[in-house]
Tab-separated table of C-alpha atoms in Angstrom:
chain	number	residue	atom	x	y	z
R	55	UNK	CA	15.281	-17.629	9.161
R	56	UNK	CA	12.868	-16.507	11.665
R	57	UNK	CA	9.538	-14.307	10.196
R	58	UNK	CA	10.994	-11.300	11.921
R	59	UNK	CA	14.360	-11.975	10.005
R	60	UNK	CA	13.134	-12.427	6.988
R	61	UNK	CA	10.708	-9.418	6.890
R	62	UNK	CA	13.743	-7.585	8.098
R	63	UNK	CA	15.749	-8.784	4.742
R	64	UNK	CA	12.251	-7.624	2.456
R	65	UNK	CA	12.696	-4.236	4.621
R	66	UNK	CA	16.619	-3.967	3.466
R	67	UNK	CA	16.146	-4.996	0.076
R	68	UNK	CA	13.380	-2.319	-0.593
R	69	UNK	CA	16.253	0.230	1.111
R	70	UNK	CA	18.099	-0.781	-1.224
R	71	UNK	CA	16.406	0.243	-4.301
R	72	UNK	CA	14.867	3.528	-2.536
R	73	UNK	CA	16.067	6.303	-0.968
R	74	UNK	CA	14.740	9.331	1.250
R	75	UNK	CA	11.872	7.289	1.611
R	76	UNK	CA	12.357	5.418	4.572
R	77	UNK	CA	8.643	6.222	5.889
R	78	UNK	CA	6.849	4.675	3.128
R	79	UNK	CA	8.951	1.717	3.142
R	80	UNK	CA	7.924	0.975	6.602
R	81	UNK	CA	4.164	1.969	5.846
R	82	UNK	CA	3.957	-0.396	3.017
R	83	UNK	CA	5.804	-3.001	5.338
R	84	UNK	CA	2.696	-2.453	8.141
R	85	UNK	CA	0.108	-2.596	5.459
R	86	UNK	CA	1.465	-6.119	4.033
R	87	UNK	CA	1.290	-7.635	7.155
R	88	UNK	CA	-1.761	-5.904	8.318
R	89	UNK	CA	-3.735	-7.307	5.524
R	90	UNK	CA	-4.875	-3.957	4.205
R	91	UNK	CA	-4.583	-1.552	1.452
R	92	UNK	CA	-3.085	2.027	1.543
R	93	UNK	CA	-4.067	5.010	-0.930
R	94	UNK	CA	-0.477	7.103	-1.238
R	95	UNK	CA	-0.702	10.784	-1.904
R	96	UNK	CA	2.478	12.968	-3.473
R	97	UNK	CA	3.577	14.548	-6.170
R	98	UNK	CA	5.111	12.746	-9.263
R	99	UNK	CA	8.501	11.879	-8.984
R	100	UNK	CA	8.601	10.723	-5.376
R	101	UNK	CA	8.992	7.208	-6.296
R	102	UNK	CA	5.330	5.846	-4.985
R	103	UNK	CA	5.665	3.408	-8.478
R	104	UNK	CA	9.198	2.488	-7.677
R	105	UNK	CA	8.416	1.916	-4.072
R	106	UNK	CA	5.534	-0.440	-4.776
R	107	UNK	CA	7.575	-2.330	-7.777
R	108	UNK	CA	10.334	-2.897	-4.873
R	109	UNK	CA	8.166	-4.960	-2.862
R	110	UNK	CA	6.866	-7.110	-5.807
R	111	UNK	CA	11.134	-7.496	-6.327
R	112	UNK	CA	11.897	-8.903	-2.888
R	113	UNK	CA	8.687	-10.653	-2.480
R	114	UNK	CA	7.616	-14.023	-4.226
R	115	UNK	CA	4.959	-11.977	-5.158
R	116	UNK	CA	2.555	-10.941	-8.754
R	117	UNK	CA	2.987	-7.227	-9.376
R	118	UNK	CA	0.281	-5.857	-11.681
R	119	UNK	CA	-0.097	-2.074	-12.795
R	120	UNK	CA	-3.502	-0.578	-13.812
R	121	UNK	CA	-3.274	2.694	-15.000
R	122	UNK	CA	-6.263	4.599	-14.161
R	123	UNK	CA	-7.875	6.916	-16.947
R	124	UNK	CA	-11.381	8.091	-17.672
R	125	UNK	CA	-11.974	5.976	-19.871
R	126	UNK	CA	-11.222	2.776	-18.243
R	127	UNK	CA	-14.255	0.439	-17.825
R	128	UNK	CA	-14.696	-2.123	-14.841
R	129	UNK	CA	-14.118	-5.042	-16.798
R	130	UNK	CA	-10.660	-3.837	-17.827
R	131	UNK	CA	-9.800	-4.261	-13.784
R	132	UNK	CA	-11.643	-7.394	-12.965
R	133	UNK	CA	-11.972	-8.980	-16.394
R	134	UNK	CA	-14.893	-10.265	-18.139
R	135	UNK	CA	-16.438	-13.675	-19.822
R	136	UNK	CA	-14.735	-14.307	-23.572
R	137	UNK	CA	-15.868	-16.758	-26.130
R	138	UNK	CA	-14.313	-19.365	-27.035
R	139	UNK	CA	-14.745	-21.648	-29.956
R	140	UNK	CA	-13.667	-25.376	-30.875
R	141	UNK	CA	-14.245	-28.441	-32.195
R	142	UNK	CA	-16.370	-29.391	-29.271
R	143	UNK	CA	-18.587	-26.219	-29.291
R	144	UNK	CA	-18.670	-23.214	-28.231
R	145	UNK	CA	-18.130	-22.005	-25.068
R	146	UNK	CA	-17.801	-18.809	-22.178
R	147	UNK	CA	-14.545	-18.597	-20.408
R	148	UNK	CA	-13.733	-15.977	-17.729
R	149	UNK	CA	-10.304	-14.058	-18.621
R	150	UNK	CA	-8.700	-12.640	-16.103
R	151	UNK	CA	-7.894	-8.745	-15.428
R	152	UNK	CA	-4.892	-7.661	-13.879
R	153	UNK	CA	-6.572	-7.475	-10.429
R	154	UNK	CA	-5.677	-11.155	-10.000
R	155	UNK	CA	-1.769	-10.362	-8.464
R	156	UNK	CA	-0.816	-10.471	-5.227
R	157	UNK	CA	0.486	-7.103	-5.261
R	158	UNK	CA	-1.744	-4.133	-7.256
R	159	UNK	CA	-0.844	-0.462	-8.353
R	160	UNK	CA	-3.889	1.480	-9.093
R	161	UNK	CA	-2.109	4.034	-10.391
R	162	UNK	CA	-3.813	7.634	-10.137
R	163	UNK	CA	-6.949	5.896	-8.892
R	164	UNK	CA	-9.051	9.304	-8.815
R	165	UNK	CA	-8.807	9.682	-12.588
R	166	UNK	CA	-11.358	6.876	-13.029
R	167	UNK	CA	-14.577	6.827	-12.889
R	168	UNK	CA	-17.558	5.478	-9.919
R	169	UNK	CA	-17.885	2.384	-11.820
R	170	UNK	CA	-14.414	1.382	-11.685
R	171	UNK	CA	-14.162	2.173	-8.407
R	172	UNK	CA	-16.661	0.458	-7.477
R	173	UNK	CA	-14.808	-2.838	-9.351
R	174	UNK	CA	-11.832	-1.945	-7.284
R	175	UNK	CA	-13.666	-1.709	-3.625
R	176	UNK	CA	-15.557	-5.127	-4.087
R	177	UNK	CA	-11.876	-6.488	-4.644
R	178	UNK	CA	-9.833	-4.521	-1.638
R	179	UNK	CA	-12.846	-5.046	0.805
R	180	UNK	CA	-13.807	-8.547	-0.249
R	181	UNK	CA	-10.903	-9.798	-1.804
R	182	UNK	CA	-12.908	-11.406	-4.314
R	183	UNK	CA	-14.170	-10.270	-8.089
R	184	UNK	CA	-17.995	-11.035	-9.399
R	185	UNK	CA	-18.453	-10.706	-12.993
R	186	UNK	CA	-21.868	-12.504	-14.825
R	187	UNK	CA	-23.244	-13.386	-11.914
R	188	UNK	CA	-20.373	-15.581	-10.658
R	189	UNK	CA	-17.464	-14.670	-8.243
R	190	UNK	CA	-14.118	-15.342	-8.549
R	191	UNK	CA	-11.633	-15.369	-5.590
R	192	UNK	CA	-8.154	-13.633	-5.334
R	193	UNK	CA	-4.695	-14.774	-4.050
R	194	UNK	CA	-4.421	-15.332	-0.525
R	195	UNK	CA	-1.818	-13.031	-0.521
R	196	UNK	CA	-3.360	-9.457	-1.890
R	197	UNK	CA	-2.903	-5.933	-1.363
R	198	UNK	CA	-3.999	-2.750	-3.272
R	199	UNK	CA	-1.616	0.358	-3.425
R	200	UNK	CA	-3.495	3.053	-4.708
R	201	UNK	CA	-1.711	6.620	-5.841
R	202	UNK	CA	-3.283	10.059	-6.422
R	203	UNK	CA	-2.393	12.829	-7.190
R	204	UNK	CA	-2.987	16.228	-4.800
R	205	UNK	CA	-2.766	18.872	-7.401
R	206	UNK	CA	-4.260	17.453	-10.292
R	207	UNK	CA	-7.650	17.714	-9.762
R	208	UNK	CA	-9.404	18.871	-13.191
R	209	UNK	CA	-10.973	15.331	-14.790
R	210	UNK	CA	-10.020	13.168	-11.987
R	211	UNK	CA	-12.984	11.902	-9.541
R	212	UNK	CA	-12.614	12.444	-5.894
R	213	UNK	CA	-12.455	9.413	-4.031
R	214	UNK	CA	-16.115	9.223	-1.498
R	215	UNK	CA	-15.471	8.507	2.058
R	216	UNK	CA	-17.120	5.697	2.045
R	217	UNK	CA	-14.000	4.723	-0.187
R	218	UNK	CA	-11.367	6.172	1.911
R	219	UNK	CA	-12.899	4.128	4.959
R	220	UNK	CA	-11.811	0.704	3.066
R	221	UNK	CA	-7.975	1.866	2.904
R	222	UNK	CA	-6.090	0.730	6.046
R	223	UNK	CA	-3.961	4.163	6.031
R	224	UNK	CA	-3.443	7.429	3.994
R	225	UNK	CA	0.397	7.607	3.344
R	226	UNK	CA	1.718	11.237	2.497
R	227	UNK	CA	5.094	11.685	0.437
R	228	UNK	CA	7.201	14.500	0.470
R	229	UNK	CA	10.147	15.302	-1.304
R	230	UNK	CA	12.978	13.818	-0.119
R	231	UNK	CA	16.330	16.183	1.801
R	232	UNK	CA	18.788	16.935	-0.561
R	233	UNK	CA	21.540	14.761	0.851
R	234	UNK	CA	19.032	11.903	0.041
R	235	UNK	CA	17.688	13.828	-3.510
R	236	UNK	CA	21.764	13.119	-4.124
R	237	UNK	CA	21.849	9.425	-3.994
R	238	UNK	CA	18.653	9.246	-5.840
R	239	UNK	CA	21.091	10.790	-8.202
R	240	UNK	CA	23.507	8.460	-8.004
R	241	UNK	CA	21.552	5.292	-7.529
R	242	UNK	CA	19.864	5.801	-10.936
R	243	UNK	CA	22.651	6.590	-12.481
R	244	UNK	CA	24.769	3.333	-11.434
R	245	UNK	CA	21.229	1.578	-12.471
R	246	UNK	CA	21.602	3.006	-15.900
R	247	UNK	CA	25.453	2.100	-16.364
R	248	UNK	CA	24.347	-1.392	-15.295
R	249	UNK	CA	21.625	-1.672	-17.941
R	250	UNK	CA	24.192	-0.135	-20.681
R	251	UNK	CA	26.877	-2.429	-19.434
R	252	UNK	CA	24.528	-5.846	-19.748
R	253	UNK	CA	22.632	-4.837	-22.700
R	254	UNK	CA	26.261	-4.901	-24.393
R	255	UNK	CA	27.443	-7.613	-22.899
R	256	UNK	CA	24.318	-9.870	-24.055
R	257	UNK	CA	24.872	-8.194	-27.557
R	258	UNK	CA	28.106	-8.899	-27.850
R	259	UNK	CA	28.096	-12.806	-26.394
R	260	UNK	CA	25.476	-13.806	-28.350
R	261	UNK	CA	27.444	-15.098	-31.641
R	262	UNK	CA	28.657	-18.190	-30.518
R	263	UNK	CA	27.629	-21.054	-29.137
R	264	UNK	CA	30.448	-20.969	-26.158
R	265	UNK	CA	28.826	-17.416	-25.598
R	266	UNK	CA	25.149	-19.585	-25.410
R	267	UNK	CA	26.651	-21.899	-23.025
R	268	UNK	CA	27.534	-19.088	-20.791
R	269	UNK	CA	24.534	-17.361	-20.818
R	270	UNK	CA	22.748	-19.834	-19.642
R	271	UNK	CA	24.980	-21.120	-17.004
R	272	UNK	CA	24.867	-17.388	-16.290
R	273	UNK	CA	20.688	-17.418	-16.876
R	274	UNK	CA	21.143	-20.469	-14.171
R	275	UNK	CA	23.146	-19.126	-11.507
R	276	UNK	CA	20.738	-15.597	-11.351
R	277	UNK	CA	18.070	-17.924	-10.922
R	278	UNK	CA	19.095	-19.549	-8.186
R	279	UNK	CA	20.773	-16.442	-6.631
R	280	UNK	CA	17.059	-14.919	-7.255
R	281	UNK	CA	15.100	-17.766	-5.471
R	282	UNK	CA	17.535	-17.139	-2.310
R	283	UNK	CA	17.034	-13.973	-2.013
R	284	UNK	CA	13.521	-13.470	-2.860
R	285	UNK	CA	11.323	-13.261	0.589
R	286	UNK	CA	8.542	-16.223	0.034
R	287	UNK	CA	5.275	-15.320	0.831
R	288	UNK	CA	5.216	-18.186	3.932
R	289	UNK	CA	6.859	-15.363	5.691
R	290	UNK	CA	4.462	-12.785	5.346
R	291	UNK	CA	1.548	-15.684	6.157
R	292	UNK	CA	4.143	-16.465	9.306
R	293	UNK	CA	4.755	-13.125	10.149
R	294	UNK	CA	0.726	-12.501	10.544
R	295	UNK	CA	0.101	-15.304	12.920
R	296	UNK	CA	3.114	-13.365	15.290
R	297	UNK	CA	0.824	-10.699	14.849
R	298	UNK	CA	-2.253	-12.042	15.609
R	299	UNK	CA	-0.983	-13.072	18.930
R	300	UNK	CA	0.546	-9.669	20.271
R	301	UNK	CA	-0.856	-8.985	23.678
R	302	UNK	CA	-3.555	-4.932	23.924
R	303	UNK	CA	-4.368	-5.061	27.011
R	304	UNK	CA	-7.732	-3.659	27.621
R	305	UNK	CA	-6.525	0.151	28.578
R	306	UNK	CA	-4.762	0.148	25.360
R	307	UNK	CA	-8.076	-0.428	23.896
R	308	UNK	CA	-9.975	1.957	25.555
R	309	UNK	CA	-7.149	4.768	24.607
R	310	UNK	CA	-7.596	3.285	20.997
R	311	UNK	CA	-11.373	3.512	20.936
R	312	UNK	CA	-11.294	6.975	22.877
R	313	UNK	CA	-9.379	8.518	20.294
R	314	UNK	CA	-11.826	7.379	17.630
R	315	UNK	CA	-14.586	9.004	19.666
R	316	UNK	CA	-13.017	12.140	19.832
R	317	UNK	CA	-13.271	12.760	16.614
R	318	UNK	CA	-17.358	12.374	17.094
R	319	UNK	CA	-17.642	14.429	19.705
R	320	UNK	CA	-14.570	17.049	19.161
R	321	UNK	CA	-16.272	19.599	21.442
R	322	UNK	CA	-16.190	17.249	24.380
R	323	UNK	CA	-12.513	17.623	24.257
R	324	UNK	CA	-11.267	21.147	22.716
R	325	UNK	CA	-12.773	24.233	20.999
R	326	UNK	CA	-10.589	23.494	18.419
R	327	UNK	CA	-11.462	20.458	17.396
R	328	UNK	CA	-14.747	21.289	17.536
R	329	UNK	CA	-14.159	24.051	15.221
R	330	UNK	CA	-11.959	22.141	12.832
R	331	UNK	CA	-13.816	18.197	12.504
R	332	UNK	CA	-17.001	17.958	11.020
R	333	UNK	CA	-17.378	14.091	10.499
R	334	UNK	CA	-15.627	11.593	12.833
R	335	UNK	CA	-13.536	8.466	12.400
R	336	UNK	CA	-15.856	5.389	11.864
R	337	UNK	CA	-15.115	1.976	13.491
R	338	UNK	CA	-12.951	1.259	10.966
R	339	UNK	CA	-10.348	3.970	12.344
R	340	UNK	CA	-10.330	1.750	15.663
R	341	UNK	CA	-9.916	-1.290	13.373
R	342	UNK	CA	-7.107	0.210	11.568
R	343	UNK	CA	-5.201	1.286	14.613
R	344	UNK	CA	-5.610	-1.857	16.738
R	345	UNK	CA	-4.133	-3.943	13.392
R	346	UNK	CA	-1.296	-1.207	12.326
R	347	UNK	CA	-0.454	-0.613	16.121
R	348	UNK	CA	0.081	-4.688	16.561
R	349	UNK	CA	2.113	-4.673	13.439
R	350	UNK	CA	4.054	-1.766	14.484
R	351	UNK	CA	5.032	-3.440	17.908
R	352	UNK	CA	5.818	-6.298	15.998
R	353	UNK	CA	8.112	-4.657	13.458
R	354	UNK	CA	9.760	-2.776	16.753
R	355	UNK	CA	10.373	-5.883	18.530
R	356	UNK	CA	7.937	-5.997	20.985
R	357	UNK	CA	5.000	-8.404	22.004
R	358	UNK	CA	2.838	-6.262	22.964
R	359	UNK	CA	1.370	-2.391	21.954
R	360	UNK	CA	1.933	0.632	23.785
R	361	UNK	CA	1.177	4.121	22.966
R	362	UNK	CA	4.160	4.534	20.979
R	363	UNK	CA	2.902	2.716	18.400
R	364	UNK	CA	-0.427	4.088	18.237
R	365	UNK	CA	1.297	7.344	17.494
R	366	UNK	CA	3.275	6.104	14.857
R	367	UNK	CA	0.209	5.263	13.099
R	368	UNK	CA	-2.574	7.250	13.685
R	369	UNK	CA	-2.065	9.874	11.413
R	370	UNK	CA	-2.218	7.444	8.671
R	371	UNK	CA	-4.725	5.375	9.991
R	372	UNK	CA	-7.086	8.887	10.595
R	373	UNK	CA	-6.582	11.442	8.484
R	374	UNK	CA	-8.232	10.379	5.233
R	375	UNK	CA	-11.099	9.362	7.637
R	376	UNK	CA	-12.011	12.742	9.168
R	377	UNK	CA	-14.093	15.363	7.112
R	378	UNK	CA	-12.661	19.019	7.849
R	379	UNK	CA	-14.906	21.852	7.983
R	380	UNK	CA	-14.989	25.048	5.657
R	381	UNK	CA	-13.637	26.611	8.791
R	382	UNK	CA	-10.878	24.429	9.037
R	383	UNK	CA	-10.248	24.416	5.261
R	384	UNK	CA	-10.349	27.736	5.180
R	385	UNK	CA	-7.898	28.626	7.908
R	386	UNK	CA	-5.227	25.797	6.265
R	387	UNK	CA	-5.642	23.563	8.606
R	388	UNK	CA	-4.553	19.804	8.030
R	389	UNK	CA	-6.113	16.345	9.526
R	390	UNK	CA	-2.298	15.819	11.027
R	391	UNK	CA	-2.601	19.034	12.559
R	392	UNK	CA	-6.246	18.350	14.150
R	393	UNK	CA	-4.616	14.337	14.974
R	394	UNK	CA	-1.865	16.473	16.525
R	395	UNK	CA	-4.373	17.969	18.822
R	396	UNK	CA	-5.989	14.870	19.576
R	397	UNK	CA	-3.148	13.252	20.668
R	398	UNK	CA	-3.114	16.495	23.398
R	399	UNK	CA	-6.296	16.354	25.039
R	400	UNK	CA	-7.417	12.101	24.742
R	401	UNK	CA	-5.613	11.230	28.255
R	402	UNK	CA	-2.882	7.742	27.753
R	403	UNK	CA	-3.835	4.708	29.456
């Protein structure tokens, strides 16, 4: 199988275990392949957990789940130096936190506090942890999904921008429509009749040594049926180096870096704007667009970017990057909505 196809097959299998969610499927896809992290904002219940967990699935991939609390310190994310004694002596040994996976969940990451944080953003931005004075490097294969959540904000600690900068995009999830909210339904429930059905099944086969013997020929043939269908992580590496080599042309650029510096200078370009965006997109929002646009051209079948898939991207890749004004904030109005207007007065290539 070709990277394409088997990126495809990750893409299906995560389908298969979500629904109504198609957007965040494809947003996790980009920031896999993009080599970059993405903070995910909804309500609880819209499956960001489940969505994450179904990449770890289909991916010979680590999954590791911190739950964020105020009370959490940095070396319960990184990990810290432990003693160890023997015959030999004694002796410091560096233990591992569950930071070292390929794939991460920082789960409500605005409940903790700057210090952990901090932990957390030497890891996404550096992809390496430094505890005592010596570093330790992560997987080659890494990626941070962090959730929060929008209307709990009592004893939680805002995220500062120079935080938000490090995430490749800002994924929003809404509920799902109700044909979809229906086979959520359903698709739990069938999970739940499974895990009845097997937990019996197991109970009841596990007198006899005939029942042991089919177990484990049973034990054998998942295994094997696993390893086939699991995506290896080759194909992401593969899938990158496709990436690397799709053709921006130079006007594509330019449109890239104008819209960035539109959001410096909104008043060059509309009233609005200028009304609406107090702080601007750093470099970083060019970065992110130029690697999420590539990846999106790639996922779309092409081999090289046009504007379409700048759009696709840019309110993800922007709007946890612009600061509103009270003005804005005050009249409801949303980054997508000043991206929106953006997209109306920067001029295509």
């Amino acid at each position: 199988m070709s990277a394409r196809d088997q990126i495809a097959a990750l893409e299906a299998g995560m389908g298969r275990a979500i629904v109504g969610q198609r957007d965040v499927i494809r947003r996790l896809i980009i920031g896999l392949l993009a080599n970059g992290n993405l903070l995910v904002e909804g309500l609880p219940g819209l499956a960001k957990t489940r969505a994450i967990k179904a990449l770890a699935k289909n991916l010979e991939a680590d999954f590791s789940r911190i739950q964020f609390t105020p009370d959490l310190l940095p070396a319960d994310v990184t990990g810290t130096d432990m003693l160890y004694r023997s015959d030999q002596g004694s002796e410091f040994r560096f233990h591992p936190g569950p930071i070292f996976a390929n794939i991460v969940l920082a789960d409500e990451i605005n409940r903790a506090p700057a210090k952990v944080q901090s932990a957390l953003l030497e890891a996404m931005e550096e992809r390496q942890v430094t505890v005592a004075g010596k570093t330790h490097p992560l997987p080659p294969l890494f990626m941070v999904m962090a959730t929060q959540n929008p209307i709990e904000q009592e004893g939680t600690y805002p995220l500062p921008e120079a935080q938000l900068d490090r995430f490749l995009m800002h994924v929003l999830i809404s509920y799902p429509p109700v044909e979809d909210e229906v086979e959520v339904i359903e698709l739990v429930r069938n999970e739940e009749i499974a895990a009845i059905h097997s937990n019996t099944d197991s109970s009841t086969e596990s007198g006899t040594e005939s029942s042991k013997e089919k177990d484990e020929q049973g034990a054998n043939t998942t295994a094997g049926k696993h390893t086939t269908d699991v995506i290896p992580q080759q194909a992401v590496f593969n899938a990158r180096r496709e990436i690397a080599a799709i053709h921006v042309s130079h006007p594509m650029a330019r449109y890239m870096a104008d819209l960035v510096e539109a959001t410096r200078h909104p008043g060059e370009r509309s009233p609005d704007l200028a009304r609406w965006i107090e702080i601007g997109a750093s470099p970083r929002g060019s970065i992110a667009l130029d690697k999420a646009g590539r990846t999106n051209a790639w996922l779309e079948g092409r081999d090289y970017v046009d504007p379409l898939d700048i759009h696709a991207v840019i309110h993800d890749c922007l709007r946890h990057r612009l600061g509103l004004s009270f003005e804005a904030q005050g009249e409801g109005i949303s980054a997508d909505r000043a991206i929106d207007t953006l997209l109306k007065v920067v001029a295509l290539p």
